[in-house]
mmCIF file of C-alpha atoms and ligand atoms in Angstrom:
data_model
loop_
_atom_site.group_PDB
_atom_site.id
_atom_site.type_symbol
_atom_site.label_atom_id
_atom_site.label_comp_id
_atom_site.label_asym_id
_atom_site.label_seq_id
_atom_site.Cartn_x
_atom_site.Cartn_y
_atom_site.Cartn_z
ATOM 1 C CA UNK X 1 62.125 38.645 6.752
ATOM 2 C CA UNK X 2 63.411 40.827 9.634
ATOM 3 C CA UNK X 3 66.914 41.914 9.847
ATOM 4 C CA UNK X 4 69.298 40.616 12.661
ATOM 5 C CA UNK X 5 70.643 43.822 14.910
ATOM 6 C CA UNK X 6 74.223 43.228 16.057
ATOM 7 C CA UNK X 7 73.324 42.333 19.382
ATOM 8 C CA UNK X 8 71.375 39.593 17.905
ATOM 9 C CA UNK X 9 68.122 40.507 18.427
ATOM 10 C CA UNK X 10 65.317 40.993 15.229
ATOM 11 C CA UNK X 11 64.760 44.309 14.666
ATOM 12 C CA UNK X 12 60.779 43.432 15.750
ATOM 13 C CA UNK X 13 61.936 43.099 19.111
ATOM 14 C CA UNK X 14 60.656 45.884 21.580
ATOM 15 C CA UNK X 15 62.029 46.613 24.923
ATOM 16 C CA UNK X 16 59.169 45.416 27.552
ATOM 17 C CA UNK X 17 58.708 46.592 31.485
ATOM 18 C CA UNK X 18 57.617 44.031 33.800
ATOM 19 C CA UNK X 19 57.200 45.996 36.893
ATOM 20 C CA UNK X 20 57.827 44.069 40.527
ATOM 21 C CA UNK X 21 55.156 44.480 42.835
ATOM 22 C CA UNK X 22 57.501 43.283 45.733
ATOM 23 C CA UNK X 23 58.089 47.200 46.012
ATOM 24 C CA UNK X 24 54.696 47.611 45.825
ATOM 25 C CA UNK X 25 52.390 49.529 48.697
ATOM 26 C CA UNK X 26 51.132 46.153 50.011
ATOM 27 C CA UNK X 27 48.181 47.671 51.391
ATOM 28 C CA UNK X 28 47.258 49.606 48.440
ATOM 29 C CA UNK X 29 47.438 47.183 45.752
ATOM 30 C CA UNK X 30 44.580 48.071 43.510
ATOM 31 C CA UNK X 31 45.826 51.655 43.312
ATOM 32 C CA UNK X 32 49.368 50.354 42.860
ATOM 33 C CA UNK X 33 48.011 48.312 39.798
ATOM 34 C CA UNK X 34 45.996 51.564 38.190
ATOM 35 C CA UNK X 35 49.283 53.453 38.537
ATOM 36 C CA UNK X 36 51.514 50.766 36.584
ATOM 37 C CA UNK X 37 48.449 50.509 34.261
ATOM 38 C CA UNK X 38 48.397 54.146 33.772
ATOM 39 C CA UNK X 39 52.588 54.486 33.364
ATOM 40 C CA UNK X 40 52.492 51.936 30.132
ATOM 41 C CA UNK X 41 54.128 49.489 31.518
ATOM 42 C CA UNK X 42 53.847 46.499 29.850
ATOM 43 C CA UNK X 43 53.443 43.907 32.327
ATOM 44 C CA UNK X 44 52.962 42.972 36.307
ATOM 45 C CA UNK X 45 55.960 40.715 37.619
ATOM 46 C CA UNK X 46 54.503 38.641 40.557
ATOM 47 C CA UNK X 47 57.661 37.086 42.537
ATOM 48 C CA UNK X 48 56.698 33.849 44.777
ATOM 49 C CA UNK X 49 58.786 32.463 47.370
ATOM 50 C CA UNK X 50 58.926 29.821 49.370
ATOM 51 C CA UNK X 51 61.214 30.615 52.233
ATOM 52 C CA UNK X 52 63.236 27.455 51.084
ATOM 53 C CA UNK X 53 64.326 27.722 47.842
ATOM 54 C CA UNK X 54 65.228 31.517 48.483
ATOM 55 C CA UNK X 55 65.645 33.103 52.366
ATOM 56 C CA UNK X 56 62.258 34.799 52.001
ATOM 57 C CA UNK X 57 58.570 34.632 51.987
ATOM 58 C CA UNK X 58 56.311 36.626 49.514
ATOM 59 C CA UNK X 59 52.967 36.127 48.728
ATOM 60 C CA UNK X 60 51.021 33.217 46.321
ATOM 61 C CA UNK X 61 47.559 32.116 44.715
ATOM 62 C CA UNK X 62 44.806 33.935 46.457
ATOM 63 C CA UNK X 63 46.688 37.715 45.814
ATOM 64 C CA UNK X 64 47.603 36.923 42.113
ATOM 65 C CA UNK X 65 43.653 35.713 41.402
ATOM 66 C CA UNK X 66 42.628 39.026 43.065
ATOM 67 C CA UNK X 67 44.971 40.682 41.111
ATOM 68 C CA UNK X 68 43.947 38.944 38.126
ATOM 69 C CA UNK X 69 40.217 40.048 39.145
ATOM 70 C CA UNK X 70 40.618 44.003 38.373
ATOM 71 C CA UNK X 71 43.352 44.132 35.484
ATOM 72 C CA UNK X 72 44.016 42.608 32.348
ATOM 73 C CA UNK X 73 47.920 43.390 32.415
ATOM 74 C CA UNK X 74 49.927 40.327 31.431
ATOM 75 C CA UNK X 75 50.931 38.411 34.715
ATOM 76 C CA UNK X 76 54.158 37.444 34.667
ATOM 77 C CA UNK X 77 54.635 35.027 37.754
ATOM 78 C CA UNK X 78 58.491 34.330 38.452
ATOM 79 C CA UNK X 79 58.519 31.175 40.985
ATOM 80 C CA UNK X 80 61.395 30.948 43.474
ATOM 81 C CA UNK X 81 59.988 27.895 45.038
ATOM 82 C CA UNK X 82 61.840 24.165 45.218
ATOM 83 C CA UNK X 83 58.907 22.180 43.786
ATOM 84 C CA UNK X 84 57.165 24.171 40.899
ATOM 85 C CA UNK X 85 55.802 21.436 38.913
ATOM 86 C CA UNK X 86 53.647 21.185 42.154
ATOM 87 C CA UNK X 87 52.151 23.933 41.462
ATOM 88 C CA UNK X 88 51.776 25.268 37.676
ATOM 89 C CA UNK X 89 48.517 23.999 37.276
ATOM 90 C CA UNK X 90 46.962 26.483 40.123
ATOM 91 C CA UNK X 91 48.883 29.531 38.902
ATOM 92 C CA UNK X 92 47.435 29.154 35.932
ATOM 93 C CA UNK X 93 44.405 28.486 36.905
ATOM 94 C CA UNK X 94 45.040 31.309 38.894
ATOM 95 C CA UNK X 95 45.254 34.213 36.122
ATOM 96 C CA UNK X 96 49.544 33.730 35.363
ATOM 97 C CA UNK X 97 50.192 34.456 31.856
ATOM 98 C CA UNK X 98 53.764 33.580 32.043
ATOM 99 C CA UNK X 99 55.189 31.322 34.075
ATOM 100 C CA UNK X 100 58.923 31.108 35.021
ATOM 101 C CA UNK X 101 60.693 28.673 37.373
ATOM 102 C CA UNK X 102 64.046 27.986 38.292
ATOM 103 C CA UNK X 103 66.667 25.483 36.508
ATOM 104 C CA UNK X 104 68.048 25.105 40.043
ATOM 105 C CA UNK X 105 64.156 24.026 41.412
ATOM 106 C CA UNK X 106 63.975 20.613 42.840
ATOM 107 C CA UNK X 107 61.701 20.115 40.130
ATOM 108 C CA UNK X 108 62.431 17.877 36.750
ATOM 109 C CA UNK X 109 62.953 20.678 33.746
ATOM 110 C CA UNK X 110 61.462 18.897 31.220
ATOM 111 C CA UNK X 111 58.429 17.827 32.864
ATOM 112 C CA UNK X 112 58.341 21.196 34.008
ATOM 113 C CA UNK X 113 58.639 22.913 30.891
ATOM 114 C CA UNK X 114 55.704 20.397 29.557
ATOM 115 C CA UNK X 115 53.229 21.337 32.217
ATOM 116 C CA UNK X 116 53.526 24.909 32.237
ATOM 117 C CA UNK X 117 52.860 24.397 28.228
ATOM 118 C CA UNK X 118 50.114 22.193 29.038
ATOM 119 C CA UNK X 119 48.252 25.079 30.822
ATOM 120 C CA UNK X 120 48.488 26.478 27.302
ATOM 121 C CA UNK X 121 50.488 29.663 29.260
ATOM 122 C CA UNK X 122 53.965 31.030 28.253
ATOM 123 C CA UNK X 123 56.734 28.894 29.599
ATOM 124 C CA UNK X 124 60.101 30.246 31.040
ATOM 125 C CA UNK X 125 63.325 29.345 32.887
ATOM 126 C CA UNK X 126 65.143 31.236 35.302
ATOM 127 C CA UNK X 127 69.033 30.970 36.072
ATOM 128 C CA UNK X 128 70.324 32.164 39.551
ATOM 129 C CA UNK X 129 74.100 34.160 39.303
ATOM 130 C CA UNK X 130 75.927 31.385 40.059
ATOM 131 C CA UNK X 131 74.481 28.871 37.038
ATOM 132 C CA UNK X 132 76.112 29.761 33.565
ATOM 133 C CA UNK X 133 74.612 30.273 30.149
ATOM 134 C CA UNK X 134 75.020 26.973 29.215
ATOM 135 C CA UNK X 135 72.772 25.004 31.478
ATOM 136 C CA UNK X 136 70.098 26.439 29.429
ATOM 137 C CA UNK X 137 71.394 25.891 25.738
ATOM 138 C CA UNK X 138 69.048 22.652 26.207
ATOM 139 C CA UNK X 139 65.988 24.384 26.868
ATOM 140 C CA UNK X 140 65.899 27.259 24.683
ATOM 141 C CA UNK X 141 64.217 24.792 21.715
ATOM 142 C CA UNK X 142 61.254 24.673 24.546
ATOM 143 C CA UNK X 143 60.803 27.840 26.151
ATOM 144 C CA UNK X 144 59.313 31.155 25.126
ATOM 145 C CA UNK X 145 61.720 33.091 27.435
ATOM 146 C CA UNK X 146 64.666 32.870 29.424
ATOM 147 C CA UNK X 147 65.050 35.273 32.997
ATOM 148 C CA UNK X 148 68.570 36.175 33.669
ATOM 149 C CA UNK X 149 68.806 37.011 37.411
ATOM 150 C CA UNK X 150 70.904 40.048 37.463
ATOM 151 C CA UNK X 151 71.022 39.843 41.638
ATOM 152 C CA UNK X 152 70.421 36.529 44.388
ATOM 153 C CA UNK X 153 66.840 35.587 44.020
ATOM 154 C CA UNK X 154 65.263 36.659 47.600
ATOM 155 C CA UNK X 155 64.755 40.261 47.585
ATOM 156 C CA UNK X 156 63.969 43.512 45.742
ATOM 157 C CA UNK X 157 66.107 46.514 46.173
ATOM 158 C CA UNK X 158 69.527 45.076 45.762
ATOM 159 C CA UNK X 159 72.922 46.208 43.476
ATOM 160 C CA UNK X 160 73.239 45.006 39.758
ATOM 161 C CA UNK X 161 75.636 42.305 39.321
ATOM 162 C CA UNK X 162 77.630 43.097 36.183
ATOM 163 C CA UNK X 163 79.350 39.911 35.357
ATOM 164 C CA UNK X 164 75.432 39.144 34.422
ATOM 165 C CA UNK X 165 75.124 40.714 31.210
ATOM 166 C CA UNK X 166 77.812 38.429 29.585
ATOM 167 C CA UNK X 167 75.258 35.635 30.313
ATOM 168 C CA UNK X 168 72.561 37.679 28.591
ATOM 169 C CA UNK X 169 74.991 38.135 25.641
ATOM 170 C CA UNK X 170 75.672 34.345 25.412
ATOM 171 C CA UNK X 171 72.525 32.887 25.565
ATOM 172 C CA UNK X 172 70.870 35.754 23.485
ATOM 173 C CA UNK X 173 73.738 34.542 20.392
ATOM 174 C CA UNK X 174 72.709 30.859 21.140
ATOM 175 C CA UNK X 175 68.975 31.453 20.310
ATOM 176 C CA UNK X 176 69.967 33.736 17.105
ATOM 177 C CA UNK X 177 72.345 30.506 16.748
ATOM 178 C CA UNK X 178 69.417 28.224 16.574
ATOM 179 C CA UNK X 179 66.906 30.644 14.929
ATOM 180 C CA UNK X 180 65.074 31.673 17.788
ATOM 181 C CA UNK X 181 63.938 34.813 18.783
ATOM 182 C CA UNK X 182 63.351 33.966 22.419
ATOM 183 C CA UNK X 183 62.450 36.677 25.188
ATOM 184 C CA UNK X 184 65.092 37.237 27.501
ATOM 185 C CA UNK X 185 63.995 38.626 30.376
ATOM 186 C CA UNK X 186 66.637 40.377 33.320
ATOM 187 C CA UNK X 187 65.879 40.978 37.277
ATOM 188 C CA UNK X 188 67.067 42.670 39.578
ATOM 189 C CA UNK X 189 68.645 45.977 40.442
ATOM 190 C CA UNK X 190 67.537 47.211 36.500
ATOM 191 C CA UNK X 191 67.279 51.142 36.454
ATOM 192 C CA UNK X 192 68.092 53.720 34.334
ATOM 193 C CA UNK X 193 71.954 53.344 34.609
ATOM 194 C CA UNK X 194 71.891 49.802 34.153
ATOM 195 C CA UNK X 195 69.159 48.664 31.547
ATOM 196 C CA UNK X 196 71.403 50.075 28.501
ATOM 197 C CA UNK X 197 74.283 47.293 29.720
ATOM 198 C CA UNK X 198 71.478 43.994 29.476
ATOM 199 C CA UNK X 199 69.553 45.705 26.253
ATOM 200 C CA UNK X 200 72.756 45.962 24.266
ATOM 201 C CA UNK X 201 73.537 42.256 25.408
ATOM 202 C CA UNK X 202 70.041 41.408 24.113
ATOM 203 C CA UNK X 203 68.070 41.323 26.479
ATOM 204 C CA UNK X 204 64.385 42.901 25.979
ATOM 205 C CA UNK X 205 61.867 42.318 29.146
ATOM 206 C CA UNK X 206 63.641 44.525 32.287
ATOM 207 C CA UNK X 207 62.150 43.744 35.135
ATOM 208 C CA UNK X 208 62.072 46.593 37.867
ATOM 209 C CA UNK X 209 60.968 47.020 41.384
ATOM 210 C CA UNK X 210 62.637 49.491 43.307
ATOM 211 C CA UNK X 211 63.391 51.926 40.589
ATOM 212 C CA UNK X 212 59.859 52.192 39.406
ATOM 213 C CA UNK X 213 57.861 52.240 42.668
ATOM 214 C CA UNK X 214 60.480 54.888 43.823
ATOM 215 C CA UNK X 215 60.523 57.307 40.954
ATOM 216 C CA UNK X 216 58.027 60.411 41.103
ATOM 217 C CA UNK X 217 57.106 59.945 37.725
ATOM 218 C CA UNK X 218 56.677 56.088 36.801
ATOM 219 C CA UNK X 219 55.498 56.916 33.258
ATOM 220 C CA UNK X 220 58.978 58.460 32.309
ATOM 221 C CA UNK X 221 61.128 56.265 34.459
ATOM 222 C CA UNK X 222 59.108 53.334 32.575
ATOM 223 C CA UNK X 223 60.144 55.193 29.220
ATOM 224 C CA UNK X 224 63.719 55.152 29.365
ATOM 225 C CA UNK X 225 63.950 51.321 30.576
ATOM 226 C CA UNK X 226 62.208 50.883 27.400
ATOM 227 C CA UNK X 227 64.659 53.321 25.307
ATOM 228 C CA UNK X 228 66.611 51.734 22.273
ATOM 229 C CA UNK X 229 69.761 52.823 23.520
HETATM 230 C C1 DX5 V 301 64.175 39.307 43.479
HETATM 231 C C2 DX5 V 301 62.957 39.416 42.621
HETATM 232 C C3 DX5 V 301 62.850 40.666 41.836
HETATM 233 C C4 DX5 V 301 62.849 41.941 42.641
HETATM 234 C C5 DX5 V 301 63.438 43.017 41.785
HETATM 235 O O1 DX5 V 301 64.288 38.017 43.941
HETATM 236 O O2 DX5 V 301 62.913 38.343 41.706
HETATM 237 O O3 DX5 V 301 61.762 40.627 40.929
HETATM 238 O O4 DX5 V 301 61.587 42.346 43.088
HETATM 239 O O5 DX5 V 301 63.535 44.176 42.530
HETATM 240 P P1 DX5 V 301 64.532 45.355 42.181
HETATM 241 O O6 DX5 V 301 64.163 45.886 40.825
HETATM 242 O O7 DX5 V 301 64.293 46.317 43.278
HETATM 243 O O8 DX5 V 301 65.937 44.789 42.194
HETATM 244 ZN ZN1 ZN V 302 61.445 38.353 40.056
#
């Protein structure tokens, strides 16, 4: 039996990194992966848009299967696209370990949920700012995580939006409610200053772009995300 912390979360629970290559040297990838392989970080955040369901494109199947060709980090594949169940099938076939995709997709949730689990990879659901904790009370029975956006899906390099950790905080007590110990994953504008505010809310995969590719020394920077603080 583990013992519940007061923020909810078991005591077996370790902070993660999932680092976003959108801040990634595009034209140095492999070398960008080596580096995030070498820091300890625990795994590769791969963000796909669709220029419709978020004001920007990003990149898709043919750069995560090269990807998946030269590491065997966890590939954690965040879909901002409007029609994901379109697609599940070939991101898993195309190396995605976990695959996340929006409550607000054009896509039905449930059938969603049941293809991504078909693929036999992890499922998860992603919340934009504007949809609250409840919306995915439903789901958490289903999913192996939950991503809090903590900024507008779109683009990297943007400010923290506060009023997010409350979410975290509420849907992290729902799971303990229901006996879950479901990942909760936050992105967007996570750094040093921020990360304590969503880990003490409960939640334990920080996604980072900016902050990581930026720092001089990725290994540390990756360290104190990951802090028990
Ligand atoms: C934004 C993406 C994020 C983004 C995070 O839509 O989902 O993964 O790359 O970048 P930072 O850490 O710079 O806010
Ligand atoms: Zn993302």
């Amino acid at each position: 039996m583990y013992r519940i912390q007061k923020n909810g979360r078991s005591d077996n629970m370790k902070n993660l990194v999932s680092a976003s290559i959108l801040s990634a040297d595009m034209l140095n990838l492999e070398k960008e992966v080596r580096r995030l392989e070498a820091s300890g970080i625990d795994m590769l955040h791969f963000d796909v848009m669709d220029g419709v369901f978020v004001p920007n494109i990003s990149y898709g199947l043919p750069i995560l299967s090269a990807i998946d060709g030269i590491t065997d980090m966890t590939l954690d594949v965040h879909l901002m696209i409007t029609d994901p169940l379109k697609y599940v099938k070939r991101f898993a076939e195309s190396g995605a370990d976990i695959i996340t995709f929006h409550l607000e997709s054009e896509s039905d949730t449930a059938d969603t949920i049941r293809a991504i689990r078909e693929t036999g990879v992890k499922t998860a659901i992603s919340v934009k700012p504007a949809t609250p904790a409840e919306a995915v009370y439903e789901y958490l029975p289903l999913v192996d995580m939950v991503l809090v956006m903590t900024v507008e899906p779109g683009f990297g390099g943007q400010s923290f939006m506060h009023d997010m950790v409350e979410k975290v905080r509420l849907i992290r007590n729902k799971a303990t409610e229901l006996g879950l110990s479901t990942d909760i994953q936050v992105d967007g504008g996570i750094d040093s200053e921020t990360a304590p505010f969503v880990k003490s809310a409960g939640a334990n995969i920080l996604v980072s772009g900016s902050y990581l590719f930026k720092s001089a020394d990725m290994k540390k920077s990756a360290e104190k995300l990951k802090e028990n603080n």
